[in-house]
Tab-separated table of C-alpha atoms (C1' of nucleotides) in Angstrom:
chain	number	residue	atom	x	y	z
A	1	MET	CA	-23.861	-2.197	-5.632
A	2	VAL	CA	-21.223	-2.728	-8.275
A	3	LYS	CA	-20.423	0.281	-10.312
A	4	VAL	CA	-21.070	-0.155	-13.985
A	5	LEU	CA	-18.461	1.577	-16.046
A	6	SER	CA	-17.954	1.366	-19.730
A	7	LEU	CA	-14.945	2.223	-21.778
A	8	LYS	CA	-17.169	3.920	-24.274
A	9	SER	CA	-18.288	6.509	-21.784
A	10	PHE	CA	-14.678	7.560	-21.385
A	11	ASN	CA	-13.984	7.728	-25.108
A	12	LEU	CA	-11.595	4.844	-24.941
A	13	ARG	CA	-11.174	2.181	-27.537
A	14	HIS	CA	-12.712	-1.081	-26.499
A	15	THR	CA	-10.045	-3.734	-26.018
A	16	GLU	CA	-9.919	-6.976	-24.108
A	17	CYS	CA	-7.199	-5.888	-21.741
A	18	ARG	CA	-8.921	-2.662	-20.769
A	19	GLU	CA	-12.188	-4.479	-20.227
A	20	SER	CA	-10.475	-6.952	-17.939
A	21	VAL	CA	-8.728	-4.280	-15.921
A	22	LEU	CA	-11.892	-2.243	-15.560
A	23	HIS	CA	-13.771	-5.355	-14.572
A	24	ALA	CA	-11.159	-6.222	-11.947
A	25	PHE	CA	-11.492	-2.802	-10.360
A	26	SER	CA	-15.266	-2.933	-10.402
A	27	TYR	CA	-15.418	-6.193	-8.526
A	28	CYS	CA	-12.633	-5.663	-6.042
A	29	LYS	CA	-13.097	-3.420	-3.060
A	30	ALA	CA	-9.408	-3.154	-2.240
A	31	ALA	CA	-6.932	-1.170	-4.278
A	32	LEU	CA	-4.939	-3.109	-6.844
A	33	SER	CA	-1.315	-2.878	-7.871
A	34	GLN	CA	-0.007	-3.635	-11.327
A	35	GLY	CA	1.093	-7.021	-10.011
A	36	ASP	CA	-2.313	-7.758	-8.508
A	37	LEU	CA	-3.922	-7.009	-11.828
A	38	GLU	CA	-1.473	-9.108	-13.795
A	39	GLN	CA	-2.341	-12.083	-11.616
A	40	SER	CA	-6.052	-11.463	-11.388
A	41	ILE	CA	-6.190	-11.573	-15.170
A	42	ASP	CA	-4.156	-14.786	-15.189
A	43	ASP	CA	-1.057	-13.324	-16.785
A	44	LYS	CA	-3.001	-12.976	-19.957
A	45	TYR	CA	-1.603	-9.552	-20.741
A	46	ASP	CA	1.859	-8.167	-20.743
A	47	ARG	CA	3.112	-6.296	-17.716
A	48	VAL	CA	3.766	-3.296	-19.901
A	49	THR	CA	0.286	-3.240	-21.334
A	50	ILE	CA	-1.179	-3.166	-17.864
A	51	TYR	CA	1.071	-0.286	-16.900
A	52	ARG	CA	-0.075	1.595	-19.966
A	53	THR	CA	-3.693	0.805	-19.279
A	54	LEU	CA	-3.325	2.138	-15.753
A	55	LYS	CA	-1.703	5.284	-17.076
A	56	THR	CA	-4.535	5.819	-19.511
A	57	PHE	CA	-7.163	5.243	-16.843
A	58	LEU	CA	-5.385	7.679	-14.537
A	59	GLU	CA	-5.436	10.353	-17.190
A	60	LYS	CA	-9.116	9.802	-17.876
A	61	GLY	CA	-9.987	10.148	-14.223
A	62	ILE	CA	-11.225	6.572	-13.971
A	63	ILE	CA	-8.821	5.500	-11.260
A	64	HIS	CA	-6.537	7.197	-8.776
A	65	LYS	CA	-3.188	6.331	-7.315
A	66	ILE	CA	-2.776	5.174	-3.738
A	67	LEU	CA	0.541	4.852	-1.959
A	68	ASP	CA	0.631	1.961	0.444
A	69	GLY	CA	3.070	3.466	2.898
A	70	GLN	CA	5.991	1.226	2.010
A	71	GLY	CA	6.714	2.643	-1.403
A	72	GLY	CA	4.250	0.438	-3.225
A	73	THR	CA	1.693	1.908	-5.602
A	74	LYS	CA	-1.888	0.779	-5.902
A	75	TYR	CA	-4.894	2.034	-7.763
A	76	ALA	CA	-8.601	2.254	-7.129
A	77	LEU	CA	-11.660	3.572	-8.914
A	78	CYS	CA	-12.497	7.233	-8.549
A	79	GLU	CA	-15.852	8.543	-7.506
A	80	THR	CA	-17.348	9.067	-10.909
A	81	SER	CA	-18.940	12.289	-9.801
A	82	THR	CA	-15.766	14.097	-8.793
A	83	CYS	CA	-13.046	13.015	-11.177
A	84	THR	CA	-12.587	13.735	-14.859
A	85	SER	CA	-9.685	13.874	-17.260
A	86	GLU	CA	-9.306	17.492	-16.170
A	87	THR	CA	-9.092	17.152	-12.415
A	88	HIS	CA	-8.907	14.588	-9.728
A	89	GLN	CA	-10.685	15.403	-6.506
A	90	HIS	CA	-10.010	13.182	-3.540
A	91	ASP	CA	-10.439	13.969	0.078
A	92	HIS	CA	-11.202	10.602	1.538
A	93	VAL	CA	-9.061	8.528	3.837
A	94	HIS	CA	-7.011	5.540	2.684
A	95	PHE	CA	-6.613	2.642	5.029
A	96	LYS	CA	-3.998	-0.064	4.855
A	97	CYS	CA	-4.411	-3.191	6.945
A	98	LYS	CA	-1.057	-4.383	8.224
A	99	LEU	CA	-2.366	-7.912	8.601
A	100	CYS	CA	-4.002	-8.721	5.289
A	101	GLY	CA	-2.196	-6.006	3.382
A	102	ASP	CA	-5.339	-4.699	1.744
A	103	THR	CA	-5.479	-1.012	1.034
A	104	THR	CA	-8.922	0.518	0.703
A	105	CYS	CA	-10.596	3.853	0.191
A	106	ILE	CA	-12.820	4.836	3.075
A	107	ASN	CA	-15.132	7.091	1.166
A	108	SER	CA	-17.325	7.647	4.183
A	109	VAL	CA	-14.560	9.411	6.079
A	110	ASN	CA	-13.462	12.763	4.786
A	111	ILE	CA	-10.227	14.391	5.734
A	112	PRO	CA	-10.911	17.158	8.238
A	113	SER	CA	-9.795	20.625	7.318
A	114	ILE	CA	-6.353	21.550	8.493
A	115	SER	CA	-5.013	25.056	8.821
A	116	LEU	CA	-1.419	25.372	7.746
A	117	PRO	CA	1.016	28.064	8.868
A	118	LYS	CA	1.031	31.316	6.927
A	119	GLY	CA	2.343	31.060	3.403
A	120	TYR	CA	1.503	27.439	2.729
A	121	GLN	CA	-0.925	26.837	-0.111
A	122	ARG	CA	-2.664	23.505	-0.089
A	123	GLU	CA	-3.359	21.842	-3.429
A	124	GLU	CA	-3.597	18.160	-2.701
A	125	ILE	CA	-3.951	16.132	0.413
A	126	ASN	CA	-3.257	12.524	1.052
A	127	LEU	CA	-4.012	10.693	4.250
A	128	LEU	CA	-3.012	7.121	4.865
A	129	ILE	CA	-3.897	5.306	8.040
A	130	GLU	CA	-2.345	1.961	8.794
A	131	GLY	CA	-3.668	-0.536	11.258
A	132	SER	CA	-6.005	-3.519	11.258
A	133	CYS	CA	-9.253	-3.805	9.365
A	134	PRO	CA	-12.604	-5.283	10.458
A	135	ASN	CA	-11.990	-8.525	8.561
A	136	CYS	CA	-8.811	-9.173	10.498
A	137	GLN	CA	-10.455	-8.162	13.804
B	1	MET	CA	18.438	26.300	16.821
B	2	VAL	CA	20.306	23.342	15.425
B	3	LYS	CA	19.716	20.107	17.200
B	4	VAL	CA	22.859	18.587	18.595
B	5	LEU	CA	22.824	14.855	18.282
B	6	SER	CA	25.628	12.482	18.951
B	7	LEU	CA	26.083	8.954	17.794
B	8	LYS	CA	27.271	8.010	21.215
B	9	SER	CA	23.961	8.848	22.802
B	10	PHE	CA	22.341	6.278	20.533
B	11	ASN	CA	24.887	3.590	21.282
B	12	LEU	CA	26.203	3.649	17.767
B	13	ARG	CA	29.759	3.227	16.705
B	14	HIS	CA	31.324	6.472	15.670
B	15	THR	CA	32.197	6.466	11.980
B	16	GLU	CA	32.803	9.168	9.424
B	17	CYS	CA	29.862	8.268	7.259
B	18	ARG	CA	27.387	8.260	10.114
B	19	GLU	CA	28.705	11.565	11.374
B	20	SER	CA	28.265	13.089	7.943
B	21	VAL	CA	24.735	11.806	7.530
B	22	LEU	CA	23.735	12.943	10.986
B	23	HIS	CA	25.315	16.305	10.290
B	24	ALA	CA	23.431	16.635	7.012
B	25	PHE	CA	20.112	16.024	8.719
B	26	SER	CA	20.908	18.438	11.522
B	27	TYR	CA	21.606	21.294	9.182
B	28	CYS	CA	18.923	20.730	6.590
B	29	LYS	CA	15.344	21.626	7.309
B	30	ALA	CA	13.879	19.660	4.430
B	31	ALA	CA	13.695	15.895	4.326
B	32	LEU	CA	16.499	14.117	2.499
B	33	SER	CA	16.492	11.127	0.216
B	34	GLN	CA	19.317	8.666	-0.136
B	35	GLY	CA	20.311	10.480	-3.318
B	36	ASP	CA	20.258	13.876	-1.641
B	37	LEU	CA	22.559	12.567	1.034
B	38	GLU	CA	24.932	10.965	-1.401
B	39	GLN	CA	25.344	14.308	-3.130
B	40	SER	CA	25.435	16.459	-0.036
B	41	ILE	CA	28.362	14.403	1.183
B	42	ASP	CA	30.080	14.758	-2.206
B	43	ASP	CA	29.799	11.124	-3.209
B	44	LYS	CA	32.307	10.334	-0.536
B	45	TYR	CA	30.465	7.257	0.618
B	46	ASP	CA	29.003	4.350	-1.201
B	47	ARG	CA	25.308	4.341	-2.059
B	48	VAL	CA	24.912	1.123	-0.132
B	49	THR	CA	26.566	2.466	2.983
B	50	ILE	CA	24.151	5.358	3.054
B	51	TYR	CA	21.201	3.014	2.720
B	52	ARG	CA	22.510	0.980	5.599
B	53	THR	CA	23.134	4.061	7.674
B	54	LEU	CA	19.573	5.208	7.068
B	55	LYS	CA	18.269	1.807	8.051
B	56	THR	CA	20.256	1.891	11.261
B	57	PHE	CA	19.076	5.401	12.096
B	58	LEU	CA	15.484	4.386	11.433
B	59	GLU	CA	15.779	1.490	13.842
B	60	LYS	CA	17.293	3.683	16.519
B	61	GLY	CA	14.485	6.193	16.232
B	62	ILE	CA	16.802	8.947	15.053
B	63	ILE	CA	15.027	9.579	11.774
B	64	HIS	CA	11.663	8.742	10.263
B	65	LYS	CA	10.520	7.957	6.784
B	66	ILE	CA	8.496	10.404	4.730
B	67	LEU	CA	6.691	9.567	1.523
B	68	ASP	CA	6.849	12.318	-1.032
B	69	GLY	CA	3.574	11.489	-2.751
B	70	GLN	CA	5.110	10.139	-5.945
B	71	GLY	CA	6.556	6.971	-4.530
B	72	GLY	CA	9.831	8.556	-3.472
B	73	THR	CA	11.163	8.081	0.033
B	74	LYS	CA	12.767	10.753	2.155
B	75	TYR	CA	13.913	10.922	5.724
B	76	ALA	CA	13.971	13.516	8.459
B	77	LEU	CA	15.016	13.728	12.083
B	78	CYS	CA	12.549	12.591	14.715
B	79	GLU	CA	11.538	14.646	17.672
B	80	THR	CA	14.022	13.329	20.147
B	81	SER	CA	11.421	13.329	22.876
B	82	THR	CA	8.952	10.982	21.241
B	83	CYS	CA	10.938	8.418	19.276
B	84	THR	CA	13.142	5.615	20.488
B	85	SER	CA	14.347	2.323	19.104
B	86	GLU	CA	11.140	0.885	20.558
B	87	THR	CA	8.521	3.102	19.044
B	88	HIS	CA	8.109	5.883	16.588
B	89	GLN	CA	5.493	8.454	17.410
B	90	HIS	CA	4.568	10.880	14.691
B	91	ASP	CA	1.423	12.849	14.312
B	92	HIS	CA	2.589	15.915	12.505
B	93	VAL	CA	1.808	16.971	8.967
B	94	HIS	CA	4.221	16.583	6.076
B	95	PHE	CA	4.244	19.196	3.388
B	96	LYS	CA	5.653	18.860	-0.084
B	97	CYS	CA	6.130	21.940	-2.215
B	98	LYS	CA	5.367	21.216	-5.841
B	99	LEU	CA	7.561	24.085	-6.970
B	100	CYS	CA	10.843	23.588	-5.148
B	101	GLY	CA	10.234	19.930	-4.402
B	102	ASP	CA	11.163	20.252	-0.748
B	103	THR	CA	9.363	18.030	1.688
B	104	THR	CA	9.246	19.204	5.270
B	105	CYS	CA	7.789	18.235	8.610
B	106	ILE	CA	5.378	20.802	9.955
B	107	ASN	CA	5.762	19.993	13.592
B	108	SER	CA	3.490	22.803	14.624
B	109	VAL	CA	0.485	21.250	12.925
B	110	ASN	CA	-0.851	18.075	14.409
B	111	ILE	CA	-3.107	15.716	12.561
B	112	PRO	CA	-6.652	16.140	13.845
B	113	SER	CA	-8.310	13.080	15.280
B	114	ILE	CA	-10.291	11.060	12.800
B	115	SER	CA	-12.947	8.553	13.690
B	116	LEU	CA	-12.900	5.498	11.497
B	117	PRO	CA	-15.830	3.192	10.857
B	118	LYS	CA	-16.390	0.384	13.345
B	119	GLY	CA	-13.777	-2.316	13.312
B	120	TYR	CA	-10.844	-0.290	12.059
B	121	GLN	CA	-7.893	-0.030	14.429
B	122	ARG	CA	-5.502	2.814	13.810
B	123	GLU	CA	-1.824	2.206	14.419
B	124	GLU	CA	-0.038	4.710	12.255
B	125	ILE	CA	-1.078	7.763	10.404
B	126	ASN	CA	0.596	9.645	7.614
B	127	LEU	CA	-0.644	12.890	6.220
B	128	LEU	CA	0.971	14.545	3.244
B	129	ILE	CA	-0.157	17.869	1.914
B	130	GLU	CA	1.131	19.071	-1.421
B	131	GLY	CA	1.077	22.628	-2.640
B	132	SER	CA	3.368	25.628	-2.540
B	133	CYS	CA	5.513	26.703	0.363
B	134	PRO	CA	6.200	30.213	1.722
B	135	ASN	CA	9.584	30.407	0.004
B	136	CYS	CA	8.005	29.884	-3.385
B	137	GLN	CA	5.180	32.334	-2.598
C	1	DC	C1'	41.242	-9.050	19.016
C	2	DT	C1'	36.478	-9.107	17.887
C	3	DG	C1'	32.496	-7.531	16.028
C	4	DT	C1'	30.672	-4.181	13.269
C	5	DG	C1'	30.949	-0.961	9.224
C	6	DT	C1'	32.275	-0.274	4.469
C	7	DG	C1'	32.940	-0.856	-0.617
C	8	DC	C1'	32.179	-3.333	-4.635
C	9	DA	C1'	29.590	-6.318	-7.590
C	10	DA	C1'	25.557	-8.192	-8.444
C	11	DA	C1'	20.811	-9.224	-7.782
C	12	DC	C1'	16.179	-7.634	-7.412
C	13	DA	C1'	11.704	-5.175	-7.924
C	14	DC	C1'	9.205	-1.858	-10.196
C	15	DT	C1'	8.369	1.148	-14.026
C	16	DT	C1'	9.326	3.289	-18.546
C	17	DT	C1'	10.741	3.497	-23.519
C	18	DG	C1'	11.420	2.041	-28.502
C	19	DC	C1'	9.989	-0.433	-32.094
C	20	DA	C1'	7.488	-3.664	-35.043
C	21	DG	C1'	3.342	-5.722	-35.816
C	22	DG	C1'	-1.801	-6.339	-34.820
C	23	DT	C1'	-6.535	-4.492	-34.031
C	24	DG	C1'	-10.665	-1.379	-33.260
C	25	DT	C1'	-13.487	1.904	-35.541
D	1	DA	C1'	-7.087	3.065	-43.877
D	2	DC	C1'	-5.485	5.002	-40.035
D	3	DA	C1'	-4.681	5.716	-35.507
D	4	DC	C1'	-4.037	3.549	-31.589
D	5	DC	C1'	-3.007	-0.905	-28.704
D	6	DT	C1'	-0.156	-4.562	-27.697
D	7	DG	C1'	3.979	-7.597	-26.955
D	8	DC	C1'	8.714	-8.114	-26.595
D	9	DA	C1'	13.238	-6.591	-25.454
D	10	DA	C1'	15.834	-3.532	-23.206
D	11	DA	C1'	16.951	0.246	-20.379
D	12	DG	C1'	16.298	3.065	-16.129
D	13	DT	C1'	15.630	3.821	-11.187
D	14	DG	C1'	15.696	2.754	-6.438
D	15	DT	C1'	16.891	-0.597	-3.024
D	16	DT	C1'	18.824	-4.936	-1.066
D	17	DT	C1'	22.193	-8.832	-0.477
D	18	DG	C1'	26.748	-11.424	-0.296
D	19	DC	C1'	31.295	-11.306	0.512
D	20	DA	C1'	35.960	-9.800	1.625
D	21	DC	C1'	38.461	-6.352	3.823
D	22	DA	C1'	39.010	-2.320	7.116
D	23	DC	C1'	38.401	-0.156	11.310
D	24	DA	C1'	36.348	1.288	16.066
D	25	DG	C1'	36.231	-0.120	20.624
DNA sequence: CTGTGTGCAAACACTTTGCAGGTGT
DNA sequence: ACACCTGCAAAGTGTTTGCACACAG
């Protein structure tokens, strides 16, 4: 069930830090912040390097940004089928558990279509639901 | 068409800064950030005072927080009928125009109901649509 | 008069930038 | 060999906290 991603397939140079970050995303269901990553890799890499790695991955369409509702930023893997370095395509719901703090993509739930008043052109949509997750009952 | 709000009705002490902030919200359709407010009041009040005023207004249910999709935070007036110091109740769509940067509440469009997988309890919901607004064609 | 609001300075968290040196291909 | 990654230091942005003084009620 774990996605197998390789740096090579994204035309990225193979480095230890990138491997570790990619690995962390692959094995963690919840979205990760820069701080989460720094810790999960045991402070082995500089804060700045992780930021730059995230930026690179964003541009390549490997991960996408998730806002956690309180101003924090997290990241999670994209659906490999819909995202490339050209375009990101996300229409799933994000859920943040107020108890454990985990933020996750609920890929099984798509955002319903919404008709806006005349004159509004929709380009991107972002839906965050906060509440409690199954693990926290 | 402009909402008339008074500090007194919220049991708040009447001060110049609060009046100005409340006034700014009343006359501006788009959501305002702390920085917007600071400028719109001609840097007359300290940055910190505005933050504290916003915090107070949030707690009283006068305004609500809006995320602008890039990590920025803005604020806009609540519907006086649904928000109190006890609870905030928001189920309208937020729209951010990528051209003019304005973020607005679209009170006429409610968020459709969404059924989450088993075990997820919804408490709050936040929907941000980005695109272009009528003013920017 | 009393409690609350304000201004200033400083701390804090998060993210970005510049530069020198190291590494993948 | 060369381009690109990385680490360190420092700067930038947005927000919060502590404290002394000012002001509304």
